[in-house]
Amino acid sequence: MSLADMRRVIDPDTYFDHNSPPTNLQWAHDQVDEFVKRQSPDQRIVLVTSGGTTVPLENNTVRFVDNFSAGTRGSSSAEQFLAMGYAVVFLYREQSLQPFNRHYSHNSKGLLSYLERGSDGQIRVKPEWEQQLGRDLDLYQKFTGEGKLLMLNFTTLSDYLFLLREVSLLVASLGPRVMFYLAAAVSDFFIPSHSMSEHKIQSAAGDLTLRMNQVPKFLGPLVKNWVPLCFIVSFKLETDPELLGPKARHALEKYGHQVVIANMLDTRKQKVWLFTKNEAICPAAIEISKEDLDAGKDIEQDLVVELARRHQQYISDAK
Ligand code: PAZ
């Protein structure tokens, strides 16, 4: 393949011609279409993306590159958006944390530790878990039953990008009342399908050297072409504190969207900074104490309240 071909393949506009859509794309399209039609004309809607994308090393995938994200931010935020009256499309990595389920699915306890057999022989929830589990079950059933929570899952980078574009194009015409809350940890590098080994990479040849291409920057097309009227919140994660501010500012300047939320890997559950056009030098910080964190408070409660406030202002300004 020539260099020119390579460049064409990794251009955001042509990415979709060179990679296969996920098997749930049509299903997701129909679900989102129905979901949107069910909402009232002034309903605020948010697309929350959550969890990490995988990057396969083989077309018949045995091995893949993954990342750390558990989906805590996304699943907790989705609960908070629902509590604040939003309708939520939750685009999440398969087997990562999900709203209302998140307290039970991924801890060291395991499902069986929540259950016991009563004296009547029936299996039941242990009394100490009844209140919390009952509350989460009721909320989950309420929001799904009312058509306010729609969950779509992805695994690979490519699944994610196809689904993101699909949802975007379906909600674009709703304009300012739609928020994009892009908390998923999306890979920066991938191996294009045509450069990948077709079958399982064999070890007989010795060490493995990987060459990965840069993933095209999709925030550009998203902001400019797919959903130019929507309220867009992206996230920036770093491990080097010197880079966080400059990179968040750079993203804001380059894409011109509404908010970049900056967080450090180690402290992401306790502190985030909100960069906006008017707060590029002195971003607003949202922080919770270690005591609050240990007591089970999620920083997303405060974060989402603040974003919803800014979103409401954005909607009013657009009228
Ligand atoms: O999923 P999680 O709660 O473990 O982590 C959340 C996060 C750090 C992935 C999110 O806050 C974030 O920064 N997402 C964007 C990461 C990036 O820069 O690609």
Short mmCIF file of C-alpha atoms and ligand atoms in Angstrom, two decimals:
data_model
loop_
_atom_site.label_atom_id
_atom_site.label_comp_id
_atom_site.label_asym_id
_atom_site.label_seq_id
_atom_site.Cartn_x
_atom_site.Cartn_y
_atom_site.Cartn_z
CA MET A 1 0.00 0.00 0.00
CA SER A 2 1.33 3.44 -0.93
CA LEU A 3 1.75 6.26 1.57
CA ALA A 4 -1.07 8.12 -0.15
CA ASP A 5 -3.36 5.12 0.39
CA MET A 6 -2.39 4.92 4.04
CA ARG A 7 -3.21 8.59 4.53
CA ARG A 8 -6.60 8.12 2.88
CA VAL A 9 -7.44 5.18 5.12
CA ILE A 10 -6.75 7.04 8.33
CA ASP A 11 -8.69 10.14 7.33
CA PRO A 12 -11.85 10.39 9.50
CA ASP A 13 -14.08 10.75 6.47
CA THR A 14 -12.95 7.52 4.87
CA TYR A 15 -12.41 5.48 8.04
CA PHE A 16 -15.89 4.02 7.79
CA ASP A 17 -15.33 2.77 4.23
CA HIS A 18 -12.35 0.70 5.35
CA ASN A 19 -13.62 -0.88 8.54
CA SER A 20 -16.54 -3.20 9.19
CA PRO A 21 -19.56 -1.97 11.13
CA PRO A 22 -20.55 -3.79 14.33
CA THR A 23 -23.25 -6.44 14.07
CA ASN A 24 -25.56 -4.39 16.32
CA LEU A 25 -25.44 -1.26 14.17
CA GLN A 26 -28.87 -1.64 12.56
CA TRP A 27 -30.40 -2.71 15.88
CA ALA A 28 -28.85 0.33 17.56
CA HIS A 29 -30.14 2.59 14.77
CA ASP A 30 -33.70 1.32 15.26
CA GLN A 31 -33.50 1.57 19.05
CA VAL A 32 -32.21 5.15 19.01
CA ASP A 33 -34.72 6.16 16.37
CA GLU A 34 -37.58 4.84 18.52
CA PHE A 35 -36.06 6.27 21.71
CA VAL A 36 -35.84 9.75 20.23
CA LYS A 37 -39.39 9.61 18.85
CA ARG A 38 -40.71 8.65 22.30
CA GLN A 39 -39.31 11.79 23.98
CA SER A 40 -41.30 14.99 24.38
CA PRO A 41 -40.21 17.99 22.26
CA ASP A 42 -38.38 19.74 25.11
CA GLN A 43 -36.83 16.64 26.69
CA ARG A 44 -33.10 17.07 27.33
CA ILE A 45 -31.15 14.09 26.05
CA VAL A 46 -27.58 13.05 26.77
CA LEU A 47 -25.36 10.53 25.05
CA VAL A 48 -22.98 9.15 27.66
CA THR A 49 -20.05 7.13 26.35
CA SER A 50 -18.34 4.89 28.86
CA GLY A 51 -15.56 2.33 29.24
CA GLY A 52 -12.57 1.56 27.05
CA THR A 53 -12.35 0.48 23.43
CA THR A 54 -10.33 -2.56 22.41
CA VAL A 55 -8.00 -2.64 19.43
CA PRO A 56 -7.78 -6.08 17.81
CA LEU A 57 -4.43 -7.41 16.62
CA GLU A 58 -5.94 -10.00 14.27
CA ASN A 59 -9.02 -9.93 12.04
CA ASN A 60 -10.05 -13.27 13.55
CA THR A 61 -9.38 -11.79 16.93
CA VAL A 62 -7.61 -13.78 19.61
CA ARG A 63 -5.58 -10.89 21.03
CA PHE A 64 -6.33 -7.23 21.47
CA VAL A 65 -4.99 -4.10 23.18
CA ASP A 66 -7.24 -2.74 25.91
CA ASN A 67 -7.12 0.09 28.46
CA PHE A 68 -7.80 0.72 32.14
CA SER A 69 -11.26 2.29 32.00
CA ALA A 70 -13.87 0.51 34.11
CA GLY A 71 -16.79 2.73 33.14
CA THR A 72 -17.19 4.19 36.64
CA ARG A 73 -17.41 7.77 35.41
CA GLY A 74 -19.90 6.96 32.66
CA SER A 75 -22.22 4.69 34.65
CA SER A 76 -22.31 6.96 37.68
CA SER A 77 -22.90 10.02 35.48
CA ALA A 78 -25.73 8.27 33.64
CA GLU A 79 -27.52 7.71 36.96
CA GLN A 80 -27.08 11.35 37.86
CA PHE A 81 -28.34 12.59 34.47
CA LEU A 82 -31.43 10.41 34.86
CA ALA A 83 -32.00 11.79 38.34
CA MET A 84 -31.86 15.29 36.83
CA GLY A 85 -34.55 14.51 34.29
CA TYR A 86 -32.42 13.69 31.24
CA ALA A 87 -33.15 10.88 28.83
CA VAL A 88 -29.90 8.93 28.52
CA VAL A 89 -28.40 6.93 25.68
CA PHE A 90 -25.65 4.96 27.37
CA LEU A 91 -23.01 3.76 24.90
CA TYR A 92 -20.80 1.45 26.93
CA ARG A 93 -18.10 -1.13 26.61
CA GLU A 94 -19.55 -4.61 26.90
CA GLN A 95 -18.95 -5.93 30.43
CA SER A 96 -17.97 -2.57 31.87
CA LEU A 97 -19.98 -0.90 34.63
CA GLN A 98 -23.62 -0.12 33.94
CA PRO A 99 -25.96 2.33 35.68
CA PHE A 100 -27.67 0.89 38.80
CA ASN A 101 -25.95 -2.46 38.28
CA ARG A 102 -22.50 -1.08 38.91
CA HIS A 103 -22.43 -1.63 42.67
CA TYR A 104 -22.96 -5.37 42.34
CA SER A 105 -21.40 -6.51 39.10
CA HIS A 106 -17.68 -5.79 39.39
CA ASN A 107 -16.68 -6.04 43.02
CA SER A 108 -14.78 -8.78 44.77
CA LYS A 109 -17.94 -10.06 46.45
CA GLY A 110 -19.66 -11.65 43.49
CA LEU A 111 -23.40 -12.20 43.04
CA LEU A 112 -23.70 -15.07 45.52
CA SER A 113 -22.53 -12.98 48.45
CA TYR A 114 -25.71 -10.85 48.17
CA LEU A 115 -27.99 -13.87 48.50
CA GLU A 116 -29.04 -16.34 51.13
CA ARG A 117 -31.53 -19.17 51.48
CA GLY A 118 -34.35 -18.39 53.91
CA SER A 119 -35.85 -20.82 56.41
CA ASP A 120 -38.63 -21.45 53.89
CA GLY A 121 -36.03 -22.73 51.41
CA GLN A 122 -36.46 -19.72 49.08
CA ILE A 123 -33.44 -17.76 47.86
CA ARG A 124 -33.57 -14.10 48.84
CA VAL A 125 -31.43 -10.98 49.10
CA LYS A 126 -29.57 -10.70 52.42
CA PRO A 127 -31.36 -8.17 54.67
CA GLU A 128 -28.35 -5.82 54.80
CA TRP A 129 -28.47 -5.41 51.00
CA GLU A 130 -32.21 -5.19 50.58
CA GLN A 131 -32.55 -1.43 50.82
CA GLN A 132 -29.76 -0.47 48.43
CA LEU A 133 -30.48 -3.23 45.95
CA GLY A 134 -34.20 -2.50 46.08
CA ARG A 135 -33.57 1.17 45.37
CA ASP A 136 -31.28 0.44 42.43
CA LEU A 137 -33.69 -2.13 41.01
CA ASP A 138 -36.62 0.27 41.29
CA LEU A 139 -34.71 3.09 39.60
CA TYR A 140 -33.43 0.83 36.83
CA GLN A 141 -36.93 -0.50 36.13
CA LYS A 142 -38.48 2.95 36.33
CA PHE A 143 -36.09 4.57 33.84
CA THR A 144 -36.00 1.70 31.38
CA GLY A 145 -39.78 1.26 31.70
CA GLU A 146 -40.39 4.95 31.04
CA GLY A 147 -38.13 4.81 28.00
CA LYS A 148 -35.60 7.20 29.53
CA LEU A 149 -32.58 4.88 29.49
CA LEU A 150 -31.29 3.14 26.40
CA MET A 151 -28.14 1.06 26.56
CA LEU A 152 -26.00 0.26 23.52
CA ASN A 153 -22.81 -1.73 23.78
CA PHE A 154 -19.50 -1.75 21.92
CA THR A 155 -16.28 -3.69 22.26
CA THR A 156 -13.77 -2.52 19.67
CA LEU A 157 -12.67 0.94 18.63
CA SER A 158 -14.38 0.42 15.32
CA ASP A 159 -17.70 -0.61 16.95
CA TYR A 160 -17.51 2.51 19.07
CA LEU A 161 -16.86 4.88 16.17
CA PHE A 162 -19.61 3.44 13.99
CA LEU A 163 -22.11 3.63 16.86
CA LEU A 164 -21.04 7.13 17.84
CA ARG A 165 -21.57 8.35 14.29
CA GLU A 166 -24.92 6.56 13.99
CA VAL A 167 -26.30 8.01 17.21
CA SER A 168 -24.95 11.45 16.30
CA LEU A 169 -26.68 11.52 12.95
CA LEU A 170 -29.96 10.38 14.52
CA VAL A 171 -30.01 13.09 17.20
CA ALA A 172 -28.39 15.95 15.27
CA SER A 173 -31.67 17.59 14.28
CA LEU A 174 -32.70 17.91 17.95
CA GLY A 175 -29.98 20.52 18.32
CA PRO A 176 -29.02 22.25 21.60
CA ARG A 177 -31.11 20.08 23.91
CA VAL A 178 -28.79 17.15 23.23
CA MET A 179 -25.58 16.82 25.23
CA PHE A 180 -22.65 14.60 24.27
CA TYR A 181 -20.72 13.44 27.34
CA LEU A 182 -17.75 11.60 25.89
CA ALA A 183 -16.25 9.83 28.91
CA ALA A 184 -15.17 6.65 27.11
CA ALA A 185 -11.43 5.98 26.96
CA VAL A 186 -10.95 5.69 23.22
CA SER A 187 -7.74 4.26 21.85
CA ASP A 188 -5.37 6.67 20.11
CA PHE A 189 -3.75 3.90 18.09
CA PHE A 190 -5.07 1.05 15.99
CA ILE A 191 -4.17 -1.39 13.27
CA PRO A 192 -6.30 -0.86 10.15
CA SER A 193 -8.18 -3.97 9.10
CA HIS A 194 -6.22 -4.36 5.85
CA SER A 195 -2.87 -4.30 7.74
CA MET A 196 -3.90 -6.85 10.34
CA SER A 197 -2.99 -10.48 10.38
CA GLU A 198 -6.01 -12.45 9.17
CA HIS A 199 -5.49 -15.29 11.62
CA LYS A 200 -3.98 -15.74 15.06
CA ILE A 201 -0.43 -14.35 15.09
CA GLN A 202 1.99 -17.24 15.42
CA SER A 203 4.81 -17.27 17.95
CA ALA A 204 7.08 -19.45 15.82
CA ALA A 205 8.50 -16.34 14.13
CA GLY A 206 9.87 -15.03 17.45
CA ASP A 207 9.27 -11.60 18.99
CA LEU A 208 6.28 -9.58 17.91
CA THR A 209 6.75 -6.01 16.69
CA LEU A 210 3.57 -3.99 16.39
CA ARG A 211 3.14 -0.96 14.19
CA MET A 212 -0.04 0.94 14.94
CA ASN A 213 -1.57 3.88 13.10
CA GLN A 214 -2.90 6.93 14.79
CA VAL A 215 -6.68 6.86 15.14
CA PRO A 216 -8.21 9.72 13.15
CA LYS A 217 -9.49 12.50 15.40
CA PHE A 218 -13.26 12.14 15.32
CA LEU A 219 -14.03 15.03 17.61
CA GLY A 220 -13.46 17.37 14.64
CA PRO A 221 -16.14 15.86 12.37
CA LEU A 222 -18.44 15.32 15.36
CA VAL A 223 -18.37 18.99 16.37
CA LYS A 224 -18.32 20.50 12.89
CA ASN A 225 -20.38 18.13 10.77
CA TRP A 226 -22.32 15.51 12.69
CA VAL A 227 -23.87 17.48 15.56
CA PRO A 228 -22.87 21.14 15.14
CA LEU A 229 -25.74 22.45 17.32
CA CYS A 230 -25.42 20.06 20.25
CA PHE A 231 -23.68 20.72 23.57
CA ILE A 232 -20.44 18.73 23.54
CA VAL A 233 -18.40 17.72 26.55
CA SER A 234 -15.18 15.82 25.90
CA PHE A 235 -12.70 14.41 28.42
CA LYS A 236 -8.94 14.62 28.58
CA LEU A 237 -6.99 12.17 30.69
CA GLU A 238 -3.27 12.50 31.43
CA THR A 239 -0.74 11.03 33.85
CA ASP A 240 1.77 13.89 33.55
CA PRO A 241 0.34 16.95 35.37
CA GLU A 242 2.39 19.30 33.16
CA LEU A 243 0.48 18.15 30.09
CA LEU A 244 -3.08 18.21 31.36
CA GLY A 245 -3.87 21.94 31.13
CA PRO A 246 -2.11 22.55 27.80
CA LYS A 247 -3.74 19.52 26.18
CA ALA A 248 -7.21 20.42 27.45
CA ARG A 249 -6.79 23.98 26.13
CA HIS A 250 -5.48 22.67 22.83
CA ALA A 251 -8.54 20.42 22.39
CA LEU A 252 -10.86 23.31 23.14
CA GLU A 253 -9.12 25.61 20.65
CA LYS A 254 -8.83 22.98 17.95
CA TYR A 255 -12.40 21.68 18.02
CA GLY A 256 -14.25 24.71 19.39
CA HIS A 257 -16.77 22.71 21.42
CA GLN A 258 -18.31 23.68 24.75
CA VAL A 259 -16.43 21.89 27.57
CA VAL A 260 -13.28 19.83 28.04
CA ILE A 261 -13.15 18.01 31.36
CA ALA A 262 -9.58 17.35 32.39
CA ASN A 263 -8.63 14.63 34.85
CA MET A 264 -5.53 12.88 36.12
CA LEU A 265 -5.49 9.10 36.18
CA ASP A 266 -4.70 8.85 39.90
CA THR A 267 -7.12 11.48 41.16
CA ARG A 268 -9.95 11.19 38.62
CA LYS A 269 -12.46 10.12 41.27
CA GLN A 270 -11.71 13.17 43.42
CA LYS A 271 -10.96 16.12 41.16
CA VAL A 272 -11.74 17.32 37.65
CA TRP A 273 -11.32 20.68 35.89
CA LEU A 274 -13.80 22.21 33.46
CA PHE A 275 -12.16 24.05 30.58
CA THR A 276 -14.38 26.29 28.49
CA LYS A 277 -13.75 29.15 26.08
CA ASN A 278 -14.06 31.68 28.92
CA GLU A 279 -12.27 29.52 31.49
CA ALA A 280 -9.33 28.33 29.43
CA ILE A 281 -6.75 29.90 31.74
CA CYS A 282 -8.57 29.45 35.08
CA PRO A 283 -10.74 26.36 34.72
CA ALA A 284 -13.43 25.66 37.32
CA ALA A 285 -12.48 22.74 39.56
CA ILE A 286 -14.87 20.21 40.99
CA GLU A 287 -13.50 18.29 43.91
CA ILE A 288 -14.73 15.98 46.63
CA SER A 289 -12.91 15.15 49.85
CA LYS A 290 -11.29 11.81 50.59
CA GLU A 291 -13.84 11.36 53.40
CA ASP A 292 -16.74 11.87 50.99
CA LEU A 293 -15.17 9.50 48.50
CA ASP A 294 -14.69 6.84 51.17
CA ALA A 295 -18.27 7.36 52.31
CA GLY A 296 -19.45 6.43 48.82
CA LYS A 297 -20.04 9.86 47.28
CA ASP A 298 -19.36 10.06 43.56
CA ILE A 299 -17.78 13.18 42.11
CA GLU A 300 -20.18 12.76 39.18
CA GLN A 301 -23.05 13.99 41.37
CA ASP A 302 -21.52 17.48 41.50
CA LEU A 303 -20.07 17.31 38.02
CA VAL A 304 -23.35 16.47 36.34
CA VAL A 305 -25.27 19.13 38.30
CA GLU A 306 -22.77 21.71 37.05
CA LEU A 307 -22.90 20.49 33.46
CA ALA A 308 -26.67 20.40 33.44
CA ARG A 309 -26.67 24.02 34.62
CA ARG A 310 -24.33 25.02 31.80
CA HIS A 311 -26.32 22.99 29.30
CA GLN A 312 -29.53 24.76 30.34
CA GLN A 313 -27.82 28.10 29.76
CA TYR A 314 -26.67 26.91 26.34
CA ILE A 315 -30.24 25.91 25.45
CA SER A 316 -31.58 29.29 26.61
CA ASP A 317 -28.88 31.19 24.68
CA ALA A 318 -29.73 29.26 21.53
CA LYS A 319 -33.41 30.34 21.61
O1 PAZ B 1 -14.02 4.71 33.30
P1 PAZ B 1 -13.30 5.26 34.49
O2 PAZ B 1 -14.24 5.86 35.48
O3 PAZ B 1 -12.39 4.24 35.10
O4 PAZ B 1 -12.35 6.44 33.97
C1 PAZ B 1 -12.94 7.62 33.44
C2 PAZ B 1 -12.01 8.24 32.39
C3 PAZ B 1 -10.69 8.58 33.03
C4 PAZ B 1 -11.79 7.23 31.26
C5 PAZ B 1 -12.69 9.54 31.85
O5 PAZ B 1 -12.85 10.44 32.88
C6 PAZ B 1 -11.85 10.15 30.74
O6 PAZ B 1 -10.98 10.95 30.98
N1 PAZ B 1 -12.10 9.78 29.47
C7 PAZ B 1 -11.35 10.23 28.32
C8 PAZ B 1 -10.00 9.55 28.31
C9 PAZ B 1 -9.12 10.06 27.18
O7 PAZ B 1 -8.39 11.05 27.33
O8 PAZ B 1 -9.21 9.44 26.12
#
